[in-house]
Amino acid sequence: MLFYYFKSKQELFNYLVEYGLEFVLKDYLSQLDTNQTDFIERYRLAAVSKLKAYVKNPHVFNFFGNLYMNNLEGVPPELAERVSKLQAEGFAKLFEDIDTSLFRKDIPSEQIIKLIQWSMDGYTNELLASLKDHNLTEVDFDPYWEDFFEFLQVLRRIYYENNH
């Protein structure tokens, strides 16, 4: 029945990539608030948006995770270019117009941004791994959000000037 709609596995695969691109753009990237210049706060808002999109459709994120793990193998060049462009857009939205005056002065701001990014990526990966075998529609996320907000406060104490 599936091949009634798609003539080949490649056509189905391409459709899934297209669908994933549209979903990520609509339900995640378009939700990012670039008016927020505080990097940690922007990352917090991005994480909330990403988790909402993930809960709505975890298969898209798992599919794209597999695509990246396999270096976009099997993805036609024009779709691979769109995937790369979407990823670049996402990073640009996350990193543009950051107020680096909030950062400590004794560490270069580029390093602070990388360290915060790595911390957030690690935190996200650990959270997703801990939720892997759970039905996400039945998970009470409140304790996870409390832990996440505490984690962000630790990052603020480490990387921001004392008055921020």
mmCIF file with all atom_site columns, C-alpha atoms in Angstrom, residues 29-153:
data_model
loop_
_atom_site.group_PDB
_atom_site.id
_atom_site.type_symbol
_atom_site.label_atom_id
_atom_site.label_alt_id
_atom_site.label_comp_id
_atom_site.label_asym_id
_atom_site.label_entity_id
_atom_site.label_seq_id
_atom_site.pdbx_PDB_ins_code
_atom_site.Cartn_x
_atom_site.Cartn_y
_atom_site.Cartn_z
_atom_site.occupancy
_atom_site.B_iso_or_equiv
_atom_site.pdbx_formal_charge
_atom_site.auth_seq_id
_atom_site.auth_comp_id
_atom_site.auth_asym_id
_atom_site.auth_atom_id
_atom_site.pdbx_PDB_model_num
ATOM 1   C CA . LEU A 1 29  ? 13.154 27.421 13.959 1.00 0.00 ? 29  LEU A CA 1
ATOM 2   C CA . SER A 1 30  ? 10.311 29.851 13.336 1.00 0.00 ? 30  SER A CA 1
ATOM 3   C CA . GLN A 1 31  ? 9.658  29.841 17.096 1.00 0.00 ? 31  GLN A CA 1
ATOM 4   C CA . LEU A 1 32  ? 13.153 31.079 18.033 1.00 0.00 ? 32  LEU A CA 1
ATOM 5   C CA . ASP A 1 33  ? 13.167 34.572 19.550 1.00 0.00 ? 33  ASP A CA 1
ATOM 6   C CA . THR A 1 34  ? 16.105 36.551 18.175 1.00 0.00 ? 34  THR A CA 1
ATOM 7   C CA . ASN A 1 35  ? 15.022 39.673 20.087 1.00 0.00 ? 35  ASN A CA 1
ATOM 8   C CA . GLN A 1 36  ? 16.398 38.081 23.251 1.00 0.00 ? 36  GLN A CA 1
ATOM 9   C CA . THR A 1 37  ? 20.083 39.097 23.442 1.00 0.00 ? 37  THR A CA 1
ATOM 10  C CA . ASP A 1 38  ? 20.953 37.186 26.629 1.00 0.00 ? 38  ASP A CA 1
ATOM 11  C CA . PHE A 1 39  ? 22.613 34.043 25.249 1.00 0.00 ? 39  PHE A CA 1
ATOM 12  C CA . ILE A 1 40  ? 21.595 31.714 28.082 1.00 0.00 ? 40  ILE A CA 1
ATOM 13  C CA . GLU A 1 41  ? 18.019 32.989 28.012 1.00 0.00 ? 41  GLU A CA 1
ATOM 14  C CA . ARG A 1 42  ? 17.878 32.583 24.234 1.00 0.00 ? 42  ARG A CA 1
ATOM 15  C CA . TYR A 1 43  ? 19.222 29.054 24.594 1.00 0.00 ? 43  TYR A CA 1
ATOM 16  C CA . ARG A 1 44  ? 16.579 28.367 27.258 1.00 0.00 ? 44  ARG A CA 1
ATOM 17  C CA . LEU A 1 45  ? 13.823 29.566 24.948 1.00 0.00 ? 45  LEU A CA 1
ATOM 18  C CA . ALA A 1 46  ? 15.273 27.503 22.084 1.00 0.00 ? 46  ALA A CA 1
ATOM 19  C CA . ALA A 1 47  ? 15.411 24.418 24.306 1.00 0.00 ? 47  ALA A CA 1
ATOM 20  C CA . VAL A 1 48  ? 11.783 24.874 25.348 1.00 0.00 ? 48  VAL A CA 1
ATOM 21  C CA . SER A 1 49  ? 10.779 25.262 21.697 1.00 0.00 ? 49  SER A CA 1
ATOM 22  C CA . LYS A 1 50  ? 12.843 22.251 20.621 1.00 0.00 ? 50  LYS A CA 1
ATOM 23  C CA . LEU A 1 51  ? 11.463 20.030 23.375 1.00 0.00 ? 51  LEU A CA 1
ATOM 24  C CA . LYS A 1 52  ? 7.896  21.020 22.490 1.00 0.00 ? 52  LYS A CA 1
ATOM 25  C CA . ALA A 1 53  ? 8.584  20.145 18.851 1.00 0.00 ? 53  ALA A CA 1
ATOM 26  C CA . TYR A 1 54  ? 10.307 16.902 19.905 1.00 0.00 ? 54  TYR A CA 1
ATOM 27  C CA . VAL A 1 55  ? 7.356  15.858 22.066 1.00 0.00 ? 55  VAL A CA 1
ATOM 28  C CA . LYS A 1 56  ? 5.001  16.687 19.190 1.00 0.00 ? 56  LYS A CA 1
ATOM 29  C CA . ASN A 1 57  ? 6.969  14.568 16.701 1.00 0.00 ? 57  ASN A CA 1
ATOM 30  C CA . PRO A 1 58  ? 10.032 12.735 18.098 1.00 0.00 ? 58  PRO A CA 1
ATOM 31  C CA . HIS A 1 59  ? 10.387 10.668 14.928 1.00 0.00 ? 59  HIS A CA 1
ATOM 32  C CA . VAL A 1 60  ? 11.451 13.711 12.908 1.00 0.00 ? 60  VAL A CA 1
ATOM 33  C CA . PHE A 1 61  ? 14.281 14.481 15.337 1.00 0.00 ? 61  PHE A CA 1
ATOM 34  C CA . ASN A 1 62  ? 15.330 10.831 15.499 1.00 0.00 ? 62  ASN A CA 1
ATOM 35  C CA . PHE A 1 63  ? 15.292 10.635 11.700 1.00 0.00 ? 63  PHE A CA 1
ATOM 36  C CA . PHE A 1 64  ? 17.416 13.767 11.342 1.00 0.00 ? 64  PHE A CA 1
ATOM 37  C CA . GLY A 1 65  ? 19.739 12.518 14.067 1.00 0.00 ? 65  GLY A CA 1
ATOM 38  C CA . ASN A 1 66  ? 20.300 9.372  12.020 1.00 0.00 ? 66  ASN A CA 1
ATOM 39  C CA . LEU A 1 67  ? 20.839 11.425 8.871  1.00 0.00 ? 67  LEU A CA 1
ATOM 40  C CA . TYR A 1 68  ? 23.559 13.458 10.588 1.00 0.00 ? 68  TYR A CA 1
ATOM 41  C CA . MET A 1 69  ? 25.162 10.366 12.113 1.00 0.00 ? 69  MET A CA 1
ATOM 42  C CA . ASN A 1 70  ? 25.440 8.960  8.583  1.00 0.00 ? 70  ASN A CA 1
ATOM 43  C CA . ASN A 1 71  ? 26.668 12.245 7.066  1.00 0.00 ? 71  ASN A CA 1
ATOM 44  C CA . LEU A 1 72  ? 23.448 12.699 5.066  1.00 0.00 ? 72  LEU A CA 1
ATOM 45  C CA . GLU A 1 73  ? 24.161 9.468  3.187  1.00 0.00 ? 73  GLU A CA 1
ATOM 46  C CA . GLY A 1 74  ? 21.504 8.728  0.597  1.00 0.00 ? 74  GLY A CA 1
ATOM 47  C CA . VAL A 1 75  ? 20.163 12.271 0.663  1.00 0.00 ? 75  VAL A CA 1
ATOM 48  C CA . PRO A 1 76  ? 20.125 13.788 -2.842 1.00 0.00 ? 76  PRO A CA 1
ATOM 49  C CA . PRO A 1 77  ? 22.443 16.814 -3.179 1.00 0.00 ? 77  PRO A CA 1
ATOM 50  C CA . GLU A 1 78  ? 19.617 19.353 -3.474 1.00 0.00 ? 78  GLU A CA 1
ATOM 51  C CA . LEU A 1 79  ? 17.971 18.061 -0.280 1.00 0.00 ? 79  LEU A CA 1
ATOM 52  C CA . ALA A 1 80  ? 21.326 17.785 1.522  1.00 0.00 ? 80  ALA A CA 1
ATOM 53  C CA . GLU A 1 81  ? 21.922 21.435 0.656  1.00 0.00 ? 81  GLU A CA 1
ATOM 54  C CA . ARG A 1 82  ? 18.533 22.374 2.127  1.00 0.00 ? 82  ARG A CA 1
ATOM 55  C CA . VAL A 1 83  ? 19.275 20.386 5.296  1.00 0.00 ? 83  VAL A CA 1
ATOM 56  C CA . SER A 1 84  ? 22.647 22.126 5.664  1.00 0.00 ? 84  SER A CA 1
ATOM 57  C CA . LYS A 1 85  ? 21.086 25.518 4.969  1.00 0.00 ? 85  LYS A CA 1
ATOM 58  C CA . LEU A 1 86  ? 18.379 24.934 7.592  1.00 0.00 ? 86  LEU A CA 1
ATOM 59  C CA . GLN A 1 87  ? 21.007 23.899 10.140 1.00 0.00 ? 87  GLN A CA 1
ATOM 60  C CA . ALA A 1 88  ? 23.077 26.999 9.348  1.00 0.00 ? 88  ALA A CA 1
ATOM 61  C CA . GLU A 1 89  ? 19.956 29.182 9.698  1.00 0.00 ? 89  GLU A CA 1
ATOM 62  C CA . GLY A 1 90  ? 19.248 27.655 13.089 1.00 0.00 ? 90  GLY A CA 1
ATOM 63  C CA . PHE A 1 91  ? 22.757 28.311 14.346 1.00 0.00 ? 91  PHE A CA 1
ATOM 64  C CA . ALA A 1 92  ? 22.682 31.837 12.940 1.00 0.00 ? 92  ALA A CA 1
ATOM 65  C CA . LYS A 1 93  ? 19.425 32.567 14.773 1.00 0.00 ? 93  LYS A CA 1
ATOM 66  C CA . LEU A 1 94  ? 20.855 31.170 17.981 1.00 0.00 ? 94  LEU A CA 1
ATOM 67  C CA . PHE A 1 95  ? 24.133 33.085 17.850 1.00 0.00 ? 95  PHE A CA 1
ATOM 68  C CA . GLU A 1 96  ? 23.307 36.399 16.150 1.00 0.00 ? 96  GLU A CA 1
ATOM 69  C CA . ASP A 1 97  ? 23.214 39.656 18.126 1.00 0.00 ? 97  ASP A CA 1
ATOM 70  C CA . ILE A 1 98  ? 24.281 38.137 21.445 1.00 0.00 ? 98  ILE A CA 1
ATOM 71  C CA . ASP A 1 99  ? 25.040 40.657 24.196 1.00 0.00 ? 99  ASP A CA 1
ATOM 72  C CA . THR A 1 100 ? 28.560 39.580 25.157 1.00 0.00 ? 100 THR A CA 1
ATOM 73  C CA . SER A 1 101 ? 28.813 42.390 27.729 1.00 0.00 ? 101 SER A CA 1
ATOM 74  C CA . LEU A 1 102 ? 26.970 40.039 30.096 1.00 0.00 ? 102 LEU A CA 1
ATOM 75  C CA . PHE A 1 103 ? 29.902 37.595 30.000 1.00 0.00 ? 103 PHE A CA 1
ATOM 76  C CA . ARG A 1 104 ? 32.857 37.513 32.352 1.00 0.00 ? 104 ARG A CA 1
ATOM 77  C CA . LYS A 1 105 ? 35.723 39.634 31.101 1.00 0.00 ? 105 LYS A CA 1
ATOM 78  C CA . ASP A 1 106 ? 38.519 37.180 31.989 1.00 0.00 ? 106 ASP A CA 1
ATOM 79  C CA . ILE A 1 107 ? 37.401 34.572 29.427 1.00 0.00 ? 107 ILE A CA 1
ATOM 80  C CA . PRO A 1 108 ? 37.087 35.336 25.694 1.00 0.00 ? 108 PRO A CA 1
ATOM 81  C CA . SER A 1 109 ? 33.413 35.580 24.753 1.00 0.00 ? 109 SER A CA 1
ATOM 82  C CA . GLU A 1 110 ? 33.862 33.098 21.859 1.00 0.00 ? 110 GLU A CA 1
ATOM 83  C CA . GLN A 1 111 ? 35.044 30.491 24.374 1.00 0.00 ? 111 GLN A CA 1
ATOM 84  C CA . ILE A 1 112 ? 32.163 31.236 26.724 1.00 0.00 ? 112 ILE A CA 1
ATOM 85  C CA . ILE A 1 113 ? 29.683 30.763 23.882 1.00 0.00 ? 113 ILE A CA 1
ATOM 86  C CA . LYS A 1 114 ? 31.276 27.415 22.953 1.00 0.00 ? 114 LYS A CA 1
ATOM 87  C CA . LEU A 1 115 ? 31.367 26.224 26.570 1.00 0.00 ? 115 LEU A CA 1
ATOM 88  C CA . ILE A 1 116 ? 27.722 27.147 27.111 1.00 0.00 ? 116 ILE A CA 1
ATOM 89  C CA . GLN A 1 117 ? 26.769 25.464 23.839 1.00 0.00 ? 117 GLN A CA 1
ATOM 90  C CA . TRP A 1 118 ? 28.639 22.273 24.750 1.00 0.00 ? 118 TRP A CA 1
ATOM 91  C CA . SER A 1 119 ? 27.084 22.273 28.215 1.00 0.00 ? 119 SER A CA 1
ATOM 92  C CA . MET A 1 120 ? 23.607 22.696 26.780 1.00 0.00 ? 120 MET A CA 1
ATOM 93  C CA . ASP A 1 121 ? 24.149 20.026 24.127 1.00 0.00 ? 121 ASP A CA 1
ATOM 94  C CA . GLY A 1 122 ? 25.395 17.589 26.751 1.00 0.00 ? 122 GLY A CA 1
ATOM 95  C CA . TYR A 1 123 ? 22.482 18.371 29.031 1.00 0.00 ? 123 TYR A CA 1
ATOM 96  C CA . THR A 1 124 ? 19.992 17.892 26.199 1.00 0.00 ? 124 THR A CA 1
ATOM 97  C CA . ASN A 1 125 ? 21.559 14.607 25.095 1.00 0.00 ? 125 ASN A CA 1
ATOM 98  C CA . GLU A 1 126 ? 21.537 13.284 28.664 1.00 0.00 ? 126 GLU A CA 1
ATOM 99  C CA . LEU A 1 127 ? 17.890 14.273 29.087 1.00 0.00 ? 127 LEU A CA 1
ATOM 100 C CA . LEU A 1 128 ? 16.830 12.672 25.805 1.00 0.00 ? 128 LEU A CA 1
ATOM 101 C CA . ALA A 1 129 ? 18.736 9.489  26.677 1.00 0.00 ? 129 ALA A CA 1
ATOM 102 C CA . SER A 1 130 ? 17.000 9.307  30.066 1.00 0.00 ? 130 SER A CA 1
ATOM 103 C CA . LEU A 1 131 ? 13.599 9.724  28.387 1.00 0.00 ? 131 LEU A CA 1
ATOM 104 C CA . LYS A 1 132 ? 14.314 7.333  25.525 1.00 0.00 ? 132 LYS A CA 1
ATOM 105 C CA . ASP A 1 133 ? 12.194 4.434  26.790 1.00 0.00 ? 133 ASP A CA 1
ATOM 106 C CA . HIS A 1 134 ? 9.347  6.565  28.123 1.00 0.00 ? 134 HIS A CA 1
ATOM 107 C CA . ASN A 1 135 ? 6.074  7.491  26.494 1.00 0.00 ? 135 ASN A CA 1
ATOM 108 C CA . LEU A 1 136 ? 6.616  11.247 26.272 1.00 0.00 ? 136 LEU A CA 1
ATOM 109 C CA . THR A 1 137 ? 2.915  12.024 26.400 1.00 0.00 ? 137 THR A CA 1
ATOM 110 C CA . GLU A 1 138 ? 2.827  10.510 29.911 1.00 0.00 ? 138 GLU A CA 1
ATOM 111 C CA . VAL A 1 139 ? 5.956  12.181 31.310 1.00 0.00 ? 139 VAL A CA 1
ATOM 112 C CA . ASP A 1 140 ? 5.596  14.920 33.924 1.00 0.00 ? 140 ASP A CA 1
ATOM 113 C CA . PHE A 1 141 ? 8.149  17.424 32.655 1.00 0.00 ? 141 PHE A CA 1
ATOM 114 C CA . ASP A 1 142 ? 7.900  19.813 35.620 1.00 0.00 ? 142 ASP A CA 1
ATOM 115 C CA . PRO A 1 143 ? 10.804 18.222 37.575 1.00 0.00 ? 143 PRO A CA 1
ATOM 116 C CA . TYR A 1 144 ? 12.913 18.218 34.406 1.00 0.00 ? 144 TYR A CA 1
ATOM 117 C CA . TRP A 1 145 ? 12.200 21.900 33.803 1.00 0.00 ? 145 TRP A CA 1
ATOM 118 C CA . GLU A 1 146 ? 13.086 22.749 37.422 1.00 0.00 ? 146 GLU A CA 1
ATOM 119 C CA . ASP A 1 147 ? 16.387 20.905 37.033 1.00 0.00 ? 147 ASP A CA 1
ATOM 120 C CA . PHE A 1 148 ? 17.023 22.625 33.710 1.00 0.00 ? 148 PHE A CA 1
ATOM 121 C CA . PHE A 1 149 ? 16.375 26.097 35.133 1.00 0.00 ? 149 PHE A CA 1
ATOM 122 C CA . GLU A 1 150 ? 18.760 25.350 38.027 1.00 0.00 ? 150 GLU A CA 1
ATOM 123 C CA . PHE A 1 151 ? 21.351 24.222 35.467 1.00 0.00 ? 151 PHE A CA 1
ATOM 124 C CA . LEU A 1 152 ? 20.964 27.536 33.631 1.00 0.00 ? 152 LEU A CA 1
ATOM 125 C CA . GLN A 1 153 ? 21.515 29.442 36.875 1.00 0.00 ? 153 GLN A CA 1
#
